[in-house]
mmCIF file of C-alpha atoms and ligand atoms in Angstrom:
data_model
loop_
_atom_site.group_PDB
_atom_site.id
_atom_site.type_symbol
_atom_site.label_atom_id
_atom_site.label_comp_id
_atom_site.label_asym_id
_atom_site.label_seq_id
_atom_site.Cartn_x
_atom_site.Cartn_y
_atom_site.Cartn_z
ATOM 1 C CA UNK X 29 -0.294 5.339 24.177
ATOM 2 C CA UNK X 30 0.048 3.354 20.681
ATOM 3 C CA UNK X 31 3.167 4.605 19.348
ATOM 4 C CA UNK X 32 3.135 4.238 15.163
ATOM 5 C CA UNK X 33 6.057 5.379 12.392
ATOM 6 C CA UNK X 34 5.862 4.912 9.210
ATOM 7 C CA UNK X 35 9.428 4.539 7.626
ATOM 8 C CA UNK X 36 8.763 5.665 4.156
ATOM 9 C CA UNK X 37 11.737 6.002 1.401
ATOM 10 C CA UNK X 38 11.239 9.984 1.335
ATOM 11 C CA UNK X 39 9.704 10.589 5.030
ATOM 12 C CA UNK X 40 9.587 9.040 8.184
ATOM 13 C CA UNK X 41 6.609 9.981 9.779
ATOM 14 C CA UNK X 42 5.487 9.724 13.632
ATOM 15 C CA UNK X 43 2.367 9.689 15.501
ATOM 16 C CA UNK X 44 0.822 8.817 18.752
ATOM 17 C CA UNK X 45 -2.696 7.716 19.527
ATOM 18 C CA UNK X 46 -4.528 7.629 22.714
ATOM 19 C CA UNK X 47 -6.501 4.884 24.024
ATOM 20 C CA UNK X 48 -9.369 6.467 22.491
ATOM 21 C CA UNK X 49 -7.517 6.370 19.162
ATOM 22 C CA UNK X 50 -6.860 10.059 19.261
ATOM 23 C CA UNK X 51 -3.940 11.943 17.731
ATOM 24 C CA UNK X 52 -2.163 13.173 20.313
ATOM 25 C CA UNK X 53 1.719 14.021 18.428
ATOM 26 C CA UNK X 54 2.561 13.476 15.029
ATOM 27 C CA UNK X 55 5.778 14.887 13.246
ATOM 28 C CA UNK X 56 7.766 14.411 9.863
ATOM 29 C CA UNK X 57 11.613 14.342 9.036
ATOM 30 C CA UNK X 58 13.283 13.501 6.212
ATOM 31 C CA UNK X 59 15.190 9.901 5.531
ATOM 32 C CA UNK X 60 18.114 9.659 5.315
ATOM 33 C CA UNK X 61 18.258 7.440 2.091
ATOM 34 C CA UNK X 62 21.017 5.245 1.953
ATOM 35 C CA UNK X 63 21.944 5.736 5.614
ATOM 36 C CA UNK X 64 20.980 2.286 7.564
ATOM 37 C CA UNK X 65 22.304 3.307 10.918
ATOM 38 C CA UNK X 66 21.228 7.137 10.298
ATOM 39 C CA UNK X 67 17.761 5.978 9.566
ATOM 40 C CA UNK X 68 17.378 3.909 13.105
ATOM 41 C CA UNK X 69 18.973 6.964 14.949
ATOM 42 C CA UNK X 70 15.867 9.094 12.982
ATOM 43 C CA UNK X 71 13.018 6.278 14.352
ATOM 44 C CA UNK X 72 14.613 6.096 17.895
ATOM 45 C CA UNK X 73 14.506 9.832 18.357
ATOM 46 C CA UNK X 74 10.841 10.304 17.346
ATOM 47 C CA UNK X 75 10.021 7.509 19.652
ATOM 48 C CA UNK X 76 11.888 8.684 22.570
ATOM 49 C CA UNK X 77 10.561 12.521 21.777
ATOM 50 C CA UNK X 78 6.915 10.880 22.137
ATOM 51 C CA UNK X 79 7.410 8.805 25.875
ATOM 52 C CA UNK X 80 6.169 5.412 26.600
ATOM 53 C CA UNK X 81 3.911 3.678 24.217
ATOM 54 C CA UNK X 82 3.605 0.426 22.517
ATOM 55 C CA UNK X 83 5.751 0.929 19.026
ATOM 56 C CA UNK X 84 4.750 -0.258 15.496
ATOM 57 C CA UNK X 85 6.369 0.595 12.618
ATOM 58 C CA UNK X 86 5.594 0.255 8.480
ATOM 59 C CA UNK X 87 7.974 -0.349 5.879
ATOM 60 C CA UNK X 88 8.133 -0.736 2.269
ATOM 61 C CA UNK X 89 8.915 -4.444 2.564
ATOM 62 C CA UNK X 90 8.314 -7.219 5.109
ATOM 63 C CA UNK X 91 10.072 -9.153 7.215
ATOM 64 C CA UNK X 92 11.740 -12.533 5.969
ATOM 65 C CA UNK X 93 9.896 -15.437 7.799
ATOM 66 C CA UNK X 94 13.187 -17.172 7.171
ATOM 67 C CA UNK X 95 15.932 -14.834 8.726
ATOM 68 C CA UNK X 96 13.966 -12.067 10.239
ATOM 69 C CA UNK X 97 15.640 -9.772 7.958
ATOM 70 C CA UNK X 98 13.772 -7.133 5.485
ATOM 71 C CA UNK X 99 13.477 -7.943 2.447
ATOM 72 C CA UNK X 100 11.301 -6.674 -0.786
ATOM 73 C CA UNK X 101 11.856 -3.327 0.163
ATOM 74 C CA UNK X 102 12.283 -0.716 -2.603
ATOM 75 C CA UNK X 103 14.380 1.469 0.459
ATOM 76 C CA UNK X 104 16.864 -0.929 -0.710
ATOM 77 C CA UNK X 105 19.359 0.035 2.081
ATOM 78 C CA UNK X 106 17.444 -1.609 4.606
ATOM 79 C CA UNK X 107 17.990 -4.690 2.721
ATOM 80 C CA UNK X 108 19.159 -7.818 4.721
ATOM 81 C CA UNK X 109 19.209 -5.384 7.922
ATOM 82 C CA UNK X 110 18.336 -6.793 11.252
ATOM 83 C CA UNK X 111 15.717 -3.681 11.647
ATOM 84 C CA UNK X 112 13.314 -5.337 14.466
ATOM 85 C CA UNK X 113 16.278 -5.976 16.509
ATOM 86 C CA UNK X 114 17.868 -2.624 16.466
ATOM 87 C CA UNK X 115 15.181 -0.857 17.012
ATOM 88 C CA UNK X 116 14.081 -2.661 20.100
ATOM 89 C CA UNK X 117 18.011 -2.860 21.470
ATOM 90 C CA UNK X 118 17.734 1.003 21.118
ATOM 91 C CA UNK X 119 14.238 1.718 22.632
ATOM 92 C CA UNK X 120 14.494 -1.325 25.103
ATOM 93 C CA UNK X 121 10.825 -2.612 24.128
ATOM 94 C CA UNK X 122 9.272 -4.753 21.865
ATOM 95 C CA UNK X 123 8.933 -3.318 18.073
ATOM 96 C CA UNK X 124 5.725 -5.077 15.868
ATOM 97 C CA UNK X 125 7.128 -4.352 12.405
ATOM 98 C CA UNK X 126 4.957 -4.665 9.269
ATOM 99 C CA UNK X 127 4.379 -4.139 5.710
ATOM 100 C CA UNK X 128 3.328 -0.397 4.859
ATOM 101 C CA UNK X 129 0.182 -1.616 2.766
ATOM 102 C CA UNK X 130 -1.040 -3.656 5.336
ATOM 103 C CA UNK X 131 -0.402 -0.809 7.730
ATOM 104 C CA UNK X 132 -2.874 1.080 5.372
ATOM 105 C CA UNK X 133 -5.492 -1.807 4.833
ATOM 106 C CA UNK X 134 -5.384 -2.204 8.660
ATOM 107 C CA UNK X 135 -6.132 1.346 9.508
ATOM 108 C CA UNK X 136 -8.743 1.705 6.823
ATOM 109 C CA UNK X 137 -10.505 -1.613 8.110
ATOM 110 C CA UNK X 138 -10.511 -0.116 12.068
ATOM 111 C CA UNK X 139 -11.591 3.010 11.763
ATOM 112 C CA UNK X 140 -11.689 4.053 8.094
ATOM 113 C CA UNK X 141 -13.475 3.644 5.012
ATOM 114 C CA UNK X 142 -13.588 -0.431 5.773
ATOM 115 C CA UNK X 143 -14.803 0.207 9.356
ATOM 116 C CA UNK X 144 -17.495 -2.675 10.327
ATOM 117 C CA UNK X 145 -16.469 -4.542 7.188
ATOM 118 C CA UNK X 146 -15.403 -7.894 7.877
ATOM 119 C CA UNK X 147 -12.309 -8.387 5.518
ATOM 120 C CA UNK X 148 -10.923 -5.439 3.242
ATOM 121 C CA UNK X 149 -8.315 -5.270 0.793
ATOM 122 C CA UNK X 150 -6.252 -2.563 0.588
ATOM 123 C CA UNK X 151 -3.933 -1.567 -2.397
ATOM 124 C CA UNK X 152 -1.868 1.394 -2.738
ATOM 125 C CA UNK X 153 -1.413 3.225 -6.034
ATOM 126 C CA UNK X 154 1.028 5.324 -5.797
ATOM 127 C CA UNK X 155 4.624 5.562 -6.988
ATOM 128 C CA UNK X 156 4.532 1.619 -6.374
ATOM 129 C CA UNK X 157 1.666 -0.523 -6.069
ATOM 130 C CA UNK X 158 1.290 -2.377 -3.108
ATOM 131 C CA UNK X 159 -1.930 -4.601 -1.039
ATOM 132 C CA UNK X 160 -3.008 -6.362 1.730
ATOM 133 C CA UNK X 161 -5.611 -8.207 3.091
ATOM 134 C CA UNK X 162 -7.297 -7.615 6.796
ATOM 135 C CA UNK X 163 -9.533 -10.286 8.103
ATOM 136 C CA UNK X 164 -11.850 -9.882 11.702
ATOM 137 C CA UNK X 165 -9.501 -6.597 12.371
ATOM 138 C CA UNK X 166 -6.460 -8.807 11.956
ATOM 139 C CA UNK X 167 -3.587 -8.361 8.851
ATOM 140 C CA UNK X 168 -3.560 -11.815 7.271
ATOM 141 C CA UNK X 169 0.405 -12.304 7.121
ATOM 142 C CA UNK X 170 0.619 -15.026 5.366
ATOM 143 C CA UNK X 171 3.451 -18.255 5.515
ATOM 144 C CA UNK X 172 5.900 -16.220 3.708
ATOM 145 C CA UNK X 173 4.708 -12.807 5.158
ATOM 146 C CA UNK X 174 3.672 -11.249 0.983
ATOM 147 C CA UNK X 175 -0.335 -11.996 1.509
ATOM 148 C CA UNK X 176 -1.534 -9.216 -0.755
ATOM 149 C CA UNK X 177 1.354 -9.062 -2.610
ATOM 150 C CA UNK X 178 -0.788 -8.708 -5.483
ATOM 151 C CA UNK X 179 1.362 -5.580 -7.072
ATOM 152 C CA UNK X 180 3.984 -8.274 -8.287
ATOM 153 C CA UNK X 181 0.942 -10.573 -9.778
ATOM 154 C CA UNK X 182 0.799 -10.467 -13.454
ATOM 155 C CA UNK X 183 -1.239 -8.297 -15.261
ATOM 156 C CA UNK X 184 -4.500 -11.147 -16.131
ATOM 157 C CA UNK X 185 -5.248 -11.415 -19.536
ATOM 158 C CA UNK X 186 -2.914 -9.145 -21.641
ATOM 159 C CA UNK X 187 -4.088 -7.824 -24.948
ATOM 160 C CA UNK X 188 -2.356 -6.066 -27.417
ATOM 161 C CA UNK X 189 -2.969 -3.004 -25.835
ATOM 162 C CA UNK X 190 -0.669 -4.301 -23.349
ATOM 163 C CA UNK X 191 1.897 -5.470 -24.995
ATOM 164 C CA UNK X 192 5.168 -5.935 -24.827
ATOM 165 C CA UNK X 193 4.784 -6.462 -21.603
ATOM 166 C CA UNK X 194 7.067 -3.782 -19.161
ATOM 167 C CA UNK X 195 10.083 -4.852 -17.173
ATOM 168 C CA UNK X 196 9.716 -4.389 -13.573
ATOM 169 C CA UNK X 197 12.002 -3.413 -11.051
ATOM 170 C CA UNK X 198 11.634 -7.333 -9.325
ATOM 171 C CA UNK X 199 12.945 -8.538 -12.120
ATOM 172 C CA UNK X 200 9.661 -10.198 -13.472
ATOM 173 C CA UNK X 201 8.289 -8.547 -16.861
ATOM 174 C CA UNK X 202 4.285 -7.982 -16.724
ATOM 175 C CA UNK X 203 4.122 -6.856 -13.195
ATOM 176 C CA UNK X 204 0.708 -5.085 -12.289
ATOM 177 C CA UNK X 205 2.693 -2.365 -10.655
ATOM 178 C CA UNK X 206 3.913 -1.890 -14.557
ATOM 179 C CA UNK X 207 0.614 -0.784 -15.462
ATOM 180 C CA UNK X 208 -1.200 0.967 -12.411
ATOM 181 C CA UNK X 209 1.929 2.828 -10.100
ATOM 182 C CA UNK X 210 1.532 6.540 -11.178
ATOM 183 C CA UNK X 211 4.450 6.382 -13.125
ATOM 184 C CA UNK X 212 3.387 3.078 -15.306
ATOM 185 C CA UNK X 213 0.536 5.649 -16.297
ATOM 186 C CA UNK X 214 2.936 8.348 -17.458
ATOM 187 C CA UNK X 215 4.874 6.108 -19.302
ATOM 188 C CA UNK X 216 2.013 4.735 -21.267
ATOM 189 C CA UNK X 217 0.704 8.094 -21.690
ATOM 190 C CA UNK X 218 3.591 8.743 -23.428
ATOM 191 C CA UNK X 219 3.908 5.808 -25.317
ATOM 192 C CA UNK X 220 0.347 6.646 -26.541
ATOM 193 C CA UNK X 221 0.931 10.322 -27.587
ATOM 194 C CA UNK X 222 4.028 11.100 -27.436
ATOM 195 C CA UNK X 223 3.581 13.400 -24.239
ATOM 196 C CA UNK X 224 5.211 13.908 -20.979
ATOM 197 C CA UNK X 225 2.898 14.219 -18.673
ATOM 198 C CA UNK X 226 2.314 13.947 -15.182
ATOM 199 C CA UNK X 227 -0.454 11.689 -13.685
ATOM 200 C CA UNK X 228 -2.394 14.024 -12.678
ATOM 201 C CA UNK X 229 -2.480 15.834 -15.614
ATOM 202 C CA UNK X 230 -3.388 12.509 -17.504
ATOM 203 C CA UNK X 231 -5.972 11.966 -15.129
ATOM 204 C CA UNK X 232 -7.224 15.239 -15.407
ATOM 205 C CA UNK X 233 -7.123 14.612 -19.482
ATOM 206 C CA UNK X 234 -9.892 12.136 -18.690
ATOM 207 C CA UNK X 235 -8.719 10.631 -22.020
ATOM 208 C CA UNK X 236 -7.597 7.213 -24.021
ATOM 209 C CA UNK X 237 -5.016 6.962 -21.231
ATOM 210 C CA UNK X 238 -7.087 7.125 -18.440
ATOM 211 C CA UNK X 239 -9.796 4.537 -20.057
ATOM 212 C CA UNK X 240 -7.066 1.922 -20.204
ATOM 213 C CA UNK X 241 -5.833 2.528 -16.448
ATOM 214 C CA UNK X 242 -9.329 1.824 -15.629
ATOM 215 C CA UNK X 243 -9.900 -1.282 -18.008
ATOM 216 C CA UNK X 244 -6.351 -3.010 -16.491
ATOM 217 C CA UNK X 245 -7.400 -1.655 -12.749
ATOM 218 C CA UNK X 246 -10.668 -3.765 -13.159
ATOM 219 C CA UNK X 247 -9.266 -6.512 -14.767
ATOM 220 C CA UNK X 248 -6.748 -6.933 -12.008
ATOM 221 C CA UNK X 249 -9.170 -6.243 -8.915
ATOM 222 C CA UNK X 250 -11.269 -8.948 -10.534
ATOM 223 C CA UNK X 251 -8.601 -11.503 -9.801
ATOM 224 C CA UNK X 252 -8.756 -10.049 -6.118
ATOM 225 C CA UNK X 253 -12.512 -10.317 -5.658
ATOM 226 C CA UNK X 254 -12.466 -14.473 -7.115
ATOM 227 C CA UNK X 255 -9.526 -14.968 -4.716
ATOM 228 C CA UNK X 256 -10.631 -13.370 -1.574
ATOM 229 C CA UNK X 257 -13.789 -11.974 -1.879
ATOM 230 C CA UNK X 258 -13.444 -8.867 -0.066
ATOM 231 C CA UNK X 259 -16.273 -6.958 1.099
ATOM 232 C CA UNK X 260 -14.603 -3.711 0.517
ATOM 233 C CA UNK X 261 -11.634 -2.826 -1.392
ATOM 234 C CA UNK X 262 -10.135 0.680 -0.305
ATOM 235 C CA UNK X 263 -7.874 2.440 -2.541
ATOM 236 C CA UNK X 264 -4.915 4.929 -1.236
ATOM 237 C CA UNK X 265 -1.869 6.233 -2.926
ATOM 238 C CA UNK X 266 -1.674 9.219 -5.788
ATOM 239 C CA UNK X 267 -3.756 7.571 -8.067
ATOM 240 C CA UNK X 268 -6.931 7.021 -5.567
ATOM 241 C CA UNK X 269 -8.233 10.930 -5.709
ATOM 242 C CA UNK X 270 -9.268 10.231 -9.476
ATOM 243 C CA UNK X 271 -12.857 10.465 -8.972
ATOM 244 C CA UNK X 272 -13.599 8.158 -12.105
ATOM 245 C CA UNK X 273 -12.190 4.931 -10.409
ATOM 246 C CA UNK X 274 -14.825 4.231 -7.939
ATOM 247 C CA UNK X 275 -17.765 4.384 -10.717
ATOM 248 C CA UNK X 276 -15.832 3.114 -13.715
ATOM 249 C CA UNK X 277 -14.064 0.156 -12.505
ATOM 250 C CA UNK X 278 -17.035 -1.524 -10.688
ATOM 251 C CA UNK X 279 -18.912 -1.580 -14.403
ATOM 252 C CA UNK X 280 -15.512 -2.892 -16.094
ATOM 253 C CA UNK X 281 -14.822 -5.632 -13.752
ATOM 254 C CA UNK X 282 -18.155 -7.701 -13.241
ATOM 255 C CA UNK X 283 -17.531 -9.423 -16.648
ATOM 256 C CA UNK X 284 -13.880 -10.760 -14.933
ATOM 257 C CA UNK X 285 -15.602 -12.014 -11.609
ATOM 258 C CA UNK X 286 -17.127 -15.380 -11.177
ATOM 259 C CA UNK X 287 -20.538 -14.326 -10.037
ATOM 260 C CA UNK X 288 -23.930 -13.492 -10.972
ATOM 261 C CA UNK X 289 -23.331 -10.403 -9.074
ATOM 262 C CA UNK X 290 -20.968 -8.230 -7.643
ATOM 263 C CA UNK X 291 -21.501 -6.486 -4.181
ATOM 264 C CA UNK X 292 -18.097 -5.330 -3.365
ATOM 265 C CA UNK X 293 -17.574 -1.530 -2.618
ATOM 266 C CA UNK X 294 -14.760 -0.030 -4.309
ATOM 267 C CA UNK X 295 -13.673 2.912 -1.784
ATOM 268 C CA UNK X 296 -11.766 5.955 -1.374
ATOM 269 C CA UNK X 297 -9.383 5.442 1.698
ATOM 270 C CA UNK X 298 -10.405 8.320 4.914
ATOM 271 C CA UNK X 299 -7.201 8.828 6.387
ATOM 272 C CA UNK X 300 -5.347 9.898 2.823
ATOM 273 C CA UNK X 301 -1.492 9.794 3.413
ATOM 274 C CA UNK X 302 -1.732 8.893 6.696
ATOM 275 C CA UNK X 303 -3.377 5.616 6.765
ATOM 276 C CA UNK X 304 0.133 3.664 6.807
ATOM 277 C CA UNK X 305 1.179 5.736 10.073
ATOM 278 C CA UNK X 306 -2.285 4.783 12.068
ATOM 279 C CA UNK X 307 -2.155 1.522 10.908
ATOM 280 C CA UNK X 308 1.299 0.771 12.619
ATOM 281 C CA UNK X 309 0.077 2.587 15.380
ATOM 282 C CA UNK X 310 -2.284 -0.019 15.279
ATOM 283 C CA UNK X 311 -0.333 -3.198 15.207
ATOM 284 C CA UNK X 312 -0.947 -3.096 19.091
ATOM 285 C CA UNK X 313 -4.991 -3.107 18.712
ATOM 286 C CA UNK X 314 -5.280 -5.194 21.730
ATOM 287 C CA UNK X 315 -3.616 -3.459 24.321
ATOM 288 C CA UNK X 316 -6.514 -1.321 25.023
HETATM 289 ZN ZN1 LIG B 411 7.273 -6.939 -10.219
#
């Protein structure tokens, strides 16, 4: 059994897959925000309720390559916490711990809308914006574990329209997240107009708003496709059930890629909200 948990800052969810990849338990509890030693005694029970298994687990962060700690998490209380240690002191096995984007590009690229694609880059647009980048079947870590850490890039090529450019929460000003998280949308809808609104509704406007999501969204997947050259990029998070971003943004970004032509599919991720669950489930692909 492949054990996965995905330790989200409002949920922790749970699931178990079969060696056939099939769902055999999954179940949702709160967090306990704020609550370090709460929120290990919420994993460990989950696990232990599910049995034997290999255990992965995503988290809105990464590990530091440094001091093994977590860091870049927006949960900030598991800042600086020793988290792959206490898990595995409380469950007595070994704990694969991994960013939650790359949990969600991983599971996309097995058995989801990347399946049989060769390397896929995944990006989350949701209340954050997070990526990352799977190779062969494999996440690409990187040497300071943020590969795909392209939601703290800077927006290319700002224009007036995109100026002054936001503060972000990293302390950097610019940020991509600034522009494409759900809530960079409201706030420029409301810079616009005037309005409070909520994304969906601006979506669902299908107005000024929405054209210059889609005009940044391209701009910034352009950088993507002349760094990596994905063959697919899949799309999760709030903001990926807007229908207009898989035919829009394809036209708006060929004039930002290098290339006479652009064959990279722009996707809609298969396993919705929980992609970043299978995907640490998946962290132990080769015990099969
Ligand atoms: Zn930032």
């Amino acid at each position: 059994m492949r054990i996965g948990v995905d330790l989200g800052g409002t949920k922790i969810e749970a699931l178990a897959l079969d060696a056939g990849g099939r769902e055999v338990f999954r179940k949702r509890v709160l967090t306990p925000r704020g609550d370090y030693s709460a929120t290990i005694n919420a994993v460990v029970a989950m696990v232990k309720e599910i049995g034997a298994g290999t255990v992965g687990v995503g988290i809105p962060g990464a590990l530091s390559r440094m001091t093994g700690l977590v860091k870049n998490a927006n949960s900030t209380w598991l800042i600086g916490r020793p988290l792959k240690q206490d898990l595995e002191r409380a469950l007595g096995r070994e704990v694969r711990i991994e960013n939650d984007a790359n949990c969600f590009a991983l599971s996309e690229a097995i058995d989801g809308a990347g399946k049989g694609a060769r390397s896929v880059f995944g990006v989350i647009l949701g209340t954050g914006v997070g990526g990352g980048i799977v190779v062969d079947g494999e996440v690409l870590l990187g040497r300071n574990a943020i590969a795909g850490e392209w939601g703290h890039n800077p927006l290319p090529l700002p224009g007036e329209a995109d100026l002054p450019l936001p503060k972000c929460y990293c302390g950097r000003s610019g940020c991509i997240e600034t522009y494409l998280s759900g809530p960079a949308l409201e706030r420029d809808h409301e810079r616009l107009t005037g309005e409070r609104r909520s994304a969906k509704e601006i979506a669902d406007l299908d107005g000024q708003t929405l054209d210059r999501y889609l005009e940044r969204l391209a701009r910034a997947l352009a950088g993507v496709i002349n760094l990596v050259d994905p063959d697919v990029i899949v799309l999760g998070g709030g903001m990926s059930n807007v229908p207009r971003l898989y035919t829009d943004v394809p036209r708006l970004w060929t004039r930002h890629v290098f290339s006479d032509h652009v064959a990279t599919r722009l996707l809609r991720n298969v396993h919705g909200d929980s992609s970043g669950v299978r995907g640490a489930a998946w962290l132990w692909d080769e015990e099969t």
